[in-house]
């Protein structure tokens, strides 16, 4: 029941989650194609959510993009307004809480297709510009503090490969003012040319674009550790290998690291015989690139098909100390599993995991 705008909650029993490479099953004898979508269930009249002790939940805004039911990504302006993208309506909605009661009481279209939006996703700000990751480009617009809408069609600073199976393009600006963009693959596991399946980096004007890390099937979330400055990402791994393969993951990235896709997964030592089924003309013995031997193992593995998307490090002071410098990861839950997996994802529910980043190379999941 809603009381003073709050949703009723009950305690969430926290549990540590750990999936190791050693615990993974053997891959199946042949590729499998599972499609098990969840039914759409309306929000009940009196929802009860599970949250950690001491936390509360309220509805900040509802009926957001009711036509498509598809608010996809969030951003925050320098003044604290909330931006919401709609991929298929080519719009960004601005929400403002003018009386600071925790509920948006002002909304307005911030930008739309007339401003040049094309499946907008990632959003970042500098002192003078607002950047948007379209599916096929990065566009920046002049921005003044407090603006409630964008004017004009902006300046395209980079062309990107658009569409395909993974068409969202997230953005992040590093502490040293470099622009990072995540670009997913166009397929499940076919050999593709860069910049597909990579994180790219460039100057804020789009110049000097280069590959930062690659072999990342669909990197989505991007954020920098508050103290180390290291870039982290969430990655959706490949399908068609059964309910428990391949684990999705959350990991820190370094320059020129390779993460396996599509040749191997999670480690250079796990054989992946299906590469030739997805790529019939590929000859592993003579065509496997040398860098595959340097495949990195991600920091944190999730249940396969968890579909981790949102990523945000917590660097404020409101939450208890154990949350400081940790990362929240939103799991969407995929449709490519036959049986529900209650550890970190299942088709009828969405969860938020918390990664306790003790240091840049020691992380565990809760």
CSV table of C-alpha atoms in Angstrom, one decimal:
chain,number,residue,atom,x,y,z
A,1,UNK,CA,0.0,0.0,0.0
A,2,UNK,CA,1.2,3.5,-0.8
A,3,UNK,CA,1.7,5.6,2.4
A,4,UNK,CA,2.8,9.2,1.9
A,5,UNK,CA,4.1,8.2,-1.6
A,6,UNK,CA,6.1,5.2,-0.3
A,7,UNK,CA,5.7,1.7,-1.6
A,8,UNK,CA,5.2,-1.0,1.0
A,9,UNK,CA,8.3,-3.1,1.5
A,10,UNK,CA,9.5,-6.2,3.3
A,11,UNK,CA,13.1,-7.1,4.3
A,12,UNK,CA,15.3,-8.6,1.7
A,13,UNK,CA,17.6,-11.3,2.9
A,14,UNK,CA,21.0,-10.6,1.3
A,15,UNK,CA,23.0,-13.4,0.0
A,16,UNK,CA,26.4,-13.6,-1.6
A,17,UNK,CA,26.5,-14.9,-5.1
A,18,UNK,CA,29.5,-16.6,-6.6
A,19,UNK,CA,29.7,-18.3,-10.0
A,20,UNK,CA,33.1,-19.8,-10.9
A,21,UNK,CA,34.4,-21.0,-14.2
A,22,UNK,CA,35.2,-24.3,-12.6
A,23,UNK,CA,31.5,-24.8,-11.7
A,24,UNK,CA,30.2,-24.3,-15.2
A,25,UNK,CA,28.7,-27.3,-17.1
A,26,UNK,CA,30.1,-28.7,-20.3
A,27,UNK,CA,28.7,-27.1,-23.4
A,28,UNK,CA,25.9,-29.1,-25.2
A,29,UNK,CA,26.6,-31.3,-28.2
A,30,UNK,CA,24.9,-28.8,-30.5
A,31,UNK,CA,23.5,-25.3,-30.5
A,32,UNK,CA,20.2,-24.9,-28.8
A,33,UNK,CA,17.6,-22.2,-29.5
A,34,UNK,CA,15.5,-21.4,-26.4
A,35,UNK,CA,13.0,-18.6,-26.4
A,36,UNK,CA,11.0,-18.3,-23.1
A,37,UNK,CA,9.7,-14.8,-22.8
A,38,UNK,CA,7.9,-13.7,-19.6
A,39,UNK,CA,4.2,-12.8,-19.6
A,40,UNK,CA,3.5,-9.1,-19.2
A,41,UNK,CA,2.0,-8.7,-15.7
A,42,UNK,CA,0.6,-5.3,-14.7
A,43,UNK,CA,1.8,-3.7,-11.5
A,44,UNK,CA,-0.6,-4.8,-8.7
A,45,UNK,CA,-2.6,-2.3,-6.9
A,46,UNK,CA,-0.7,-2.8,-3.6
A,47,UNK,CA,2.8,-3.9,-4.6
A,48,UNK,CA,5.3,-5.1,-2.0
A,49,UNK,CA,9.0,-4.9,-2.8
A,50,UNK,CA,11.9,-6.5,-1.0
A,51,UNK,CA,14.7,-4.2,0.0
A,52,UNK,CA,17.6,-4.2,2.4
A,53,UNK,CA,16.9,-3.2,6.0
A,54,UNK,CA,16.6,0.6,6.3
A,55,UNK,CA,15.8,1.3,2.7
A,56,UNK,CA,12.5,2.7,1.3
A,57,UNK,CA,11.1,2.9,-2.2
A,58,UNK,CA,8.7,5.5,-3.8
A,59,UNK,CA,7.4,6.0,-7.3
A,60,UNK,CA,9.3,9.0,-8.8
A,61,UNK,CA,7.2,9.0,-12.0
A,62,UNK,CA,4.7,6.7,-13.7
A,63,UNK,CA,3.0,6.4,-17.1
A,64,UNK,CA,6.4,7.2,-18.7
A,65,UNK,CA,6.1,6.6,-22.5
A,66,UNK,CA,2.8,4.8,-22.0
A,67,UNK,CA,2.4,4.1,-25.8
A,68,UNK,CA,5.5,1.9,-26.0
A,69,UNK,CA,5.8,0.8,-22.3
A,70,UNK,CA,9.5,1.1,-23.0
A,71,UNK,CA,11.4,3.6,-21.0
A,72,UNK,CA,14.9,2.3,-21.5
A,73,UNK,CA,17.7,4.3,-19.9
A,74,UNK,CA,18.2,7.0,-17.3
A,75,UNK,CA,20.5,10.0,-17.1
A,76,UNK,CA,20.8,13.0,-14.7
A,77,UNK,CA,21.4,16.6,-15.7
A,78,UNK,CA,23.9,18.8,-13.9
A,79,UNK,CA,20.9,20.3,-12.0
A,80,UNK,CA,19.5,16.9,-10.9
A,81,UNK,CA,16.7,16.6,-13.4
A,82,UNK,CA,16.1,13.0,-14.6
A,83,UNK,CA,16.2,12.1,-18.3
A,84,UNK,CA,14.5,9.0,-19.7
A,85,UNK,CA,15.1,7.6,-23.2
A,86,UNK,CA,12.6,5.9,-25.4
A,87,UNK,CA,14.4,3.9,-28.0
A,88,UNK,CA,11.5,3.3,-30.3
A,89,UNK,CA,9.9,6.7,-30.0
A,90,UNK,CA,13.2,8.5,-30.5
A,91,UNK,CA,12.5,10.7,-27.5
A,92,UNK,CA,14.1,11.8,-24.3
A,93,UNK,CA,11.8,12.9,-21.5
A,94,UNK,CA,12.9,15.3,-18.7
A,95,UNK,CA,11.4,14.8,-15.2
A,96,UNK,CA,11.8,17.4,-12.5
A,97,UNK,CA,10.9,17.3,-8.8
A,98,UNK,CA,10.4,21.0,-8.2
A,99,UNK,CA,9.3,20.7,-4.5
A,100,UNK,CA,11.8,18.0,-3.6
A,101,UNK,CA,9.3,15.6,-2.2
A,102,UNK,CA,10.7,12.6,-4.1
A,103,UNK,CA,8.1,12.7,-6.9
A,104,UNK,CA,8.4,14.3,-10.3
A,105,UNK,CA,5.8,17.1,-10.8
A,106,UNK,CA,7.1,18.5,-14.1
A,107,UNK,CA,7.8,16.7,-17.3
A,108,UNK,CA,8.7,17.8,-20.8
A,109,UNK,CA,10.2,16.3,-24.0
A,110,UNK,CA,13.9,17.2,-23.8
A,111,UNK,CA,14.7,16.0,-27.3
A,112,UNK,CA,13.2,14.0,-30.1
A,113,UNK,CA,13.6,12.8,-33.7
A,114,UNK,CA,13.5,16.4,-34.9
A,115,UNK,CA,16.7,17.0,-33.0
A,116,UNK,CA,18.3,14.0,-34.8
A,117,UNK,CA,17.6,11.2,-32.3
A,118,UNK,CA,17.8,7.7,-33.6
A,119,UNK,CA,17.3,5.1,-31.0
A,120,UNK,CA,18.9,7.2,-28.3
A,121,UNK,CA,20.4,5.5,-25.3
A,122,UNK,CA,23.5,6.8,-23.5
A,123,UNK,CA,23.6,10.4,-22.3
A,124,UNK,CA,26.4,12.5,-20.7
A,125,UNK,CA,27.1,16.1,-20.0
A,126,UNK,CA,30.1,18.4,-20.0
A,127,UNK,CA,30.1,22.1,-19.0
A,128,UNK,CA,29.0,23.2,-22.5
A,129,UNK,CA,27.5,20.1,-24.2
A,130,UNK,CA,24.9,17.4,-24.0
A,131,UNK,CA,26.0,14.1,-25.7
A,132,UNK,CA,23.7,11.4,-26.9
A,133,UNK,CA,24.6,7.9,-28.1
A,134,UNK,CA,22.3,7.1,-31.1
A,135,UNK,CA,22.4,3.6,-32.5
A,136,UNK,CA,24.5,4.9,-35.5
A,137,UNK,CA,26.3,8.0,-34.2
A,138,UNK,CA,27.3,10.2,-31.3
A,139,UNK,CA,25.8,13.7,-31.4
A,140,UNK,CA,26.4,16.6,-29.1
A,141,UNK,CA,24.3,19.7,-28.5
A,142,UNK,CA,25.0,23.0,-26.9
A,143,UNK,CA,23.8,23.0,-23.3
A,144,UNK,CA,23.3,25.6,-20.7
A,145,UNK,CA,22.7,24.8,-17.0
A,146,UNK,CA,19.0,24.5,-16.4
A,147,UNK,CA,17.9,23.9,-20.0
A,148,UNK,CA,14.7,21.9,-20.2
A,149,UNK,CA,14.9,21.1,-23.9
A,150,UNK,CA,17.5,20.8,-26.7
A,151,UNK,CA,17.5,23.1,-29.7
A,152,UNK,CA,18.7,22.2,-33.2
A,153,UNK,CA,20.1,19.0,-34.6
A,154,UNK,CA,23.4,19.2,-32.9
A,155,UNK,CA,26.8,18.2,-34.2
A,156,UNK,CA,27.6,14.6,-35.2
A,157,UNK,CA,31.1,13.9,-33.8
A,158,UNK,CA,31.3,10.1,-34.6
A,159,UNK,CA,29.7,7.6,-36.9
A,160,UNK,CA,28.9,4.2,-35.3
A,161,UNK,CA,27.7,0.9,-36.8
A,162,UNK,CA,24.0,1.0,-36.3
A,163,UNK,CA,21.3,-1.6,-35.8
A,164,UNK,CA,21.9,-5.3,-35.5
A,165,UNK,CA,21.1,-7.6,-32.6
A,166,UNK,CA,22.6,-5.1,-30.1
A,167,UNK,CA,21.9,-1.5,-31.1
A,168,UNK,CA,22.2,0.5,-27.9
A,169,UNK,CA,25.2,2.8,-27.5
A,170,UNK,CA,26.1,3.9,-24.0
A,171,UNK,CA,28.4,6.8,-23.2
A,172,UNK,CA,30.7,7.7,-20.3
A,173,UNK,CA,33.2,10.5,-19.8
A,174,UNK,CA,36.4,9.6,-17.8
A,175,UNK,CA,38.0,11.8,-15.1
A,176,UNK,CA,40.6,12.8,-17.7
A,177,UNK,CA,37.9,14.0,-20.1
A,178,UNK,CA,37.9,11.2,-22.7
A,179,UNK,CA,34.6,9.9,-24.2
A,180,UNK,CA,33.9,6.2,-24.1
A,181,UNK,CA,31.1,4.4,-26.0
A,182,UNK,CA,30.0,0.8,-25.8
A,183,UNK,CA,29.1,-1.0,-29.1
A,184,UNK,CA,27.5,-4.4,-29.1
A,185,UNK,CA,27.8,-7.1,-31.7
A,186,UNK,CA,25.4,-7.4,-34.5
A,187,UNK,CA,25.0,-11.1,-34.0
A,188,UNK,CA,25.0,-13.9,-31.4
A,189,UNK,CA,28.5,-15.2,-32.2
A,190,UNK,CA,29.6,-14.4,-35.7
A,191,UNK,CA,33.0,-13.0,-36.5
A,192,UNK,CA,32.6,-9.2,-37.0
A,193,UNK,CA,34.9,-6.3,-37.6
A,194,UNK,CA,35.7,-3.7,-35.0
A,195,UNK,CA,34.3,-1.5,-33.6
A,196,UNK,CA,31.6,-4.1,-33.1
A,197,UNK,CA,31.7,-5.9,-29.7
A,198,UNK,CA,34.0,-3.3,-28.1
A,199,UNK,CA,34.3,-0.2,-26.0
A,200,UNK,CA,35.7,2.7,-28.0
A,201,UNK,CA,37.4,5.8,-26.7
A,202,UNK,CA,37.9,9.2,-28.3
A,203,UNK,CA,38.4,12.9,-27.5
A,204,UNK,CA,35.4,14.9,-26.5
A,205,UNK,CA,35.2,16.3,-30.1
A,206,UNK,CA,35.1,12.8,-31.6
A,207,UNK,CA,38.7,12.9,-32.8
A,208,UNK,CA,41.3,10.2,-32.2
A,209,UNK,CA,38.9,7.3,-31.9
A,210,UNK,CA,40.4,4.0,-31.0
A,211,UNK,CA,39.5,0.6,-29.5
A,212,UNK,CA,39.9,0.5,-25.7
A,213,UNK,CA,38.7,-3.1,-25.0
A,214,UNK,CA,37.2,-5.7,-27.3
A,215,UNK,CA,35.7,-9.2,-27.5
A,216,UNK,CA,32.8,-7.9,-25.5
A,217,UNK,CA,29.6,-9.3,-27.0
A,218,UNK,CA,27.3,-6.7,-25.7
A,219,UNK,CA,28.8,-4.2,-23.3
A,220,UNK,CA,26.0,-1.9,-21.9
A,221,UNK,CA,26.6,-0.3,-18.5
A,222,UNK,CA,29.7,2.0,-18.2
A,223,UNK,CA,31.0,3.7,-15.1
A,224,UNK,CA,34.3,4.6,-13.5
A,225,UNK,CA,35.3,3.5,-10.0
A,226,UNK,CA,35.1,6.5,-7.7
A,227,UNK,CA,38.6,6.1,-6.2
A,228,UNK,CA,40.7,4.1,-8.8
A,229,UNK,CA,39.2,5.7,-11.9
A,230,UNK,CA,39.1,2.4,-13.7
A,231,UNK,CA,36.4,1.8,-16.3
A,232,UNK,CA,33.9,-1.0,-15.5
A,233,UNK,CA,31.2,-2.5,-17.7
A,234,UNK,CA,28.3,-5.0,-17.7
A,235,UNK,CA,28.3,-7.5,-20.6
A,236,UNK,CA,25.6,-9.8,-22.0
A,237,UNK,CA,27.3,-13.0,-23.3
A,238,UNK,CA,26.2,-15.3,-26.0
A,239,UNK,CA,23.0,-17.5,-26.2
A,240,UNK,CA,22.2,-20.9,-27.6
A,241,UNK,CA,24.4,-22.9,-25.3
A,242,UNK,CA,21.8,-23.9,-22.7
A,243,UNK,CA,20.5,-22.4,-19.4
A,244,UNK,CA,23.9,-22.1,-17.7
A,245,UNK,CA,26.1,-20.9,-20.5
A,246,UNK,CA,27.5,-18.4,-21.0
A,247,UNK,CA,27.5,-16.4,-17.8
A,248,UNK,CA,27.0,-12.7,-18.2
A,249,UNK,CA,29.5,-10.5,-16.3
A,250,UNK,CA,30.6,-7.3,-14.6
A,251,UNK,CA,34.3,-6.4,-15.0
A,252,UNK,CA,36.9,-3.7,-15.0
A,253,UNK,CA,38.6,-2.9,-18.3
A,254,UNK,CA,42.1,-1.9,-19.2
A,255,UNK,CA,43.5,-0.6,-22.5
A,256,UNK,CA,43.7,-3.3,-25.3
A,257,UNK,CA,42.2,-6.1,-23.2
A,258,UNK,CA,40.4,-8.9,-25.1
A,259,UNK,CA,37.4,-10.8,-23.5
A,260,UNK,CA,37.0,-13.8,-25.8
A,261,UNK,CA,34.0,-13.1,-28.0
A,262,UNK,CA,33.2,-14.8,-30.4
A,263,UNK,CA,36.2,-17.3,-30.4
A,264,UNK,CA,36.1,-18.4,-26.7
A,265,UNK,CA,34.3,-17.4,-23.5
A,266,UNK,CA,35.6,-16.3,-20.1
A,267,UNK,CA,39.0,-17.8,-20.5
A,268,UNK,CA,41.4,-18.9,-23.3
A,269,UNK,CA,41.3,-22.4,-21.8
A,270,UNK,CA,37.7,-23.2,-22.4
A,271,UNK,CA,37.2,-24.8,-25.8
A,272,UNK,CA,34.4,-23.4,-27.9
A,273,UNK,CA,33.6,-25.8,-30.7
A,274,UNK,CA,30.6,-23.9,-31.9
A,275,UNK,CA,32.5,-21.1,-33.5
A,276,UNK,CA,32.5,-23.1,-36.8
A,277,UNK,CA,28.7,-23.6,-36.6
A,278,UNK,CA,28.1,-19.9,-36.4
A,279,UNK,CA,30.9,-19.2,-38.9
A,280,UNK,CA,31.0,-22.1,-41.4
A,281,UNK,CA,34.0,-20.9,-43.3
A,282,UNK,CA,36.2,-20.5,-40.2
A,283,UNK,CA,39.2,-22.8,-39.7
A,284,UNK,CA,40.2,-22.7,-36.0
A,285,UNK,CA,43.6,-24.2,-36.5
A,286,UNK,CA,44.8,-21.5,-39.0
A,287,UNK,CA,42.4,-18.5,-38.5
A,288,UNK,CA,42.3,-18.0,-34.7
A,289,UNK,CA,43.9,-14.7,-34.0
A,290,UNK,CA,46.9,-14.6,-31.6
A,291,UNK,CA,45.1,-12.3,-29.2
A,292,UNK,CA,42.6,-15.1,-28.3
A,293,UNK,CA,45.4,-16.6,-26.1
A,294,UNK,CA,45.3,-13.5,-24.0
A,295,UNK,CA,41.6,-13.7,-23.3
A,296,UNK,CA,40.8,-12.0,-19.9
A,297,UNK,CA,38.6,-13.6,-17.2
A,298,UNK,CA,35.9,-11.2,-16.0
A,299,UNK,CA,35.8,-10.0,-12.4
A,300,UNK,CA,32.2,-11.2,-11.5
A,301,UNK,CA,30.1,-13.8,-13.3
A,302,UNK,CA,26.3,-13.7,-13.3
A,303,UNK,CA,23.9,-16.5,-14.0
A,304,UNK,CA,23.7,-17.0,-17.8
A,305,UNK,CA,21.0,-14.9,-19.4
A,306,UNK,CA,20.7,-12.5,-16.5
A,307,UNK,CA,21.1,-9.6,-18.9
A,308,UNK,CA,23.0,-7.1,-16.8
A,309,UNK,CA,22.4,-3.6,-18.1
A,310,UNK,CA,22.4,-0.7,-15.7
A,311,UNK,CA,25.6,0.1,-13.8
A,312,UNK,CA,26.2,2.8,-11.2
A,313,UNK,CA,29.0,3.2,-8.7
A,314,UNK,CA,27.8,4.7,-5.4
A,315,UNK,CA,29.9,7.6,-4.2
A,316,UNK,CA,27.5,9.5,-2.0
A,317,UNK,CA,27.0,9.3,1.8
A,318,UNK,CA,23.4,8.5,2.4
A,319,UNK,CA,23.7,4.7,2.2
A,320,UNK,CA,25.5,2.7,4.9
A,321,UNK,CA,29.3,2.6,4.7
A,322,UNK,CA,29.4,-0.9,3.1
A,323,UNK,CA,27.8,0.6,0.0
A,324,UNK,CA,30.5,3.3,-0.5
A,325,UNK,CA,32.4,2.8,-3.7
A,326,UNK,CA,30.4,-0.3,-4.6
A,327,UNK,CA,28.4,-0.7,-7.8
A,328,UNK,CA,24.7,-1.4,-8.4
A,329,UNK,CA,23.9,-3.6,-11.4
A,330,UNK,CA,20.4,-3.9,-12.8
A,331,UNK,CA,19.5,-7.4,-14.2
A,332,UNK,CA,16.8,-7.5,-16.8
A,333,UNK,CA,16.5,-11.3,-17.1
A,334,UNK,CA,16.6,-12.8,-20.5
A,335,UNK,CA,14.3,-15.1,-22.5
A,336,UNK,CA,17.0,-17.6,-23.6
A,337,UNK,CA,16.7,-20.1,-20.8
A,338,UNK,CA,14.2,-23.0,-20.4
A,339,UNK,CA,14.1,-23.1,-16.6
A,340,UNK,CA,13.9,-20.2,-14.1
A,341,UNK,CA,17.2,-19.6,-12.3
A,342,UNK,CA,16.6,-18.0,-8.9
A,343,UNK,CA,20.2,-17.2,-8.1
A,344,UNK,CA,20.5,-13.9,-10.1
A,345,UNK,CA,17.8,-13.8,-12.8
A,346,UNK,CA,14.6,-15.4,-13.9
A,347,UNK,CA,12.1,-14.6,-16.7
A,348,UNK,CA,9.3,-13.2,-14.5
A,349,UNK,CA,11.3,-10.8,-12.3
A,350,UNK,CA,14.0,-8.1,-12.4
A,351,UNK,CA,16.6,-7.6,-9.7
A,352,UNK,CA,19.4,-5.3,-8.7
A,353,UNK,CA,22.7,-6.8,-7.6
A,354,UNK,CA,25.3,-5.0,-5.6
A,355,UNK,CA,29.0,-5.4,-6.3
A,356,UNK,CA,31.2,-4.7,-3.3
A,357,UNK,CA,34.4,-3.4,-5.0
A,358,UNK,CA,36.9,-3.8,-2.2
A,359,UNK,CA,39.7,-2.7,-4.6
A,360,UNK,CA,40.1,-2.5,-8.4
A,361,UNK,CA,40.8,-6.2,-8.7
A,362,UNK,CA,38.8,-7.8,-5.8
A,363,UNK,CA,35.0,-7.9,-6.2
A,364,UNK,CA,32.2,-10.0,-4.9
A,365,UNK,CA,28.5,-10.0,-5.7
A,366,UNK,CA,25.4,-9.6,-3.4
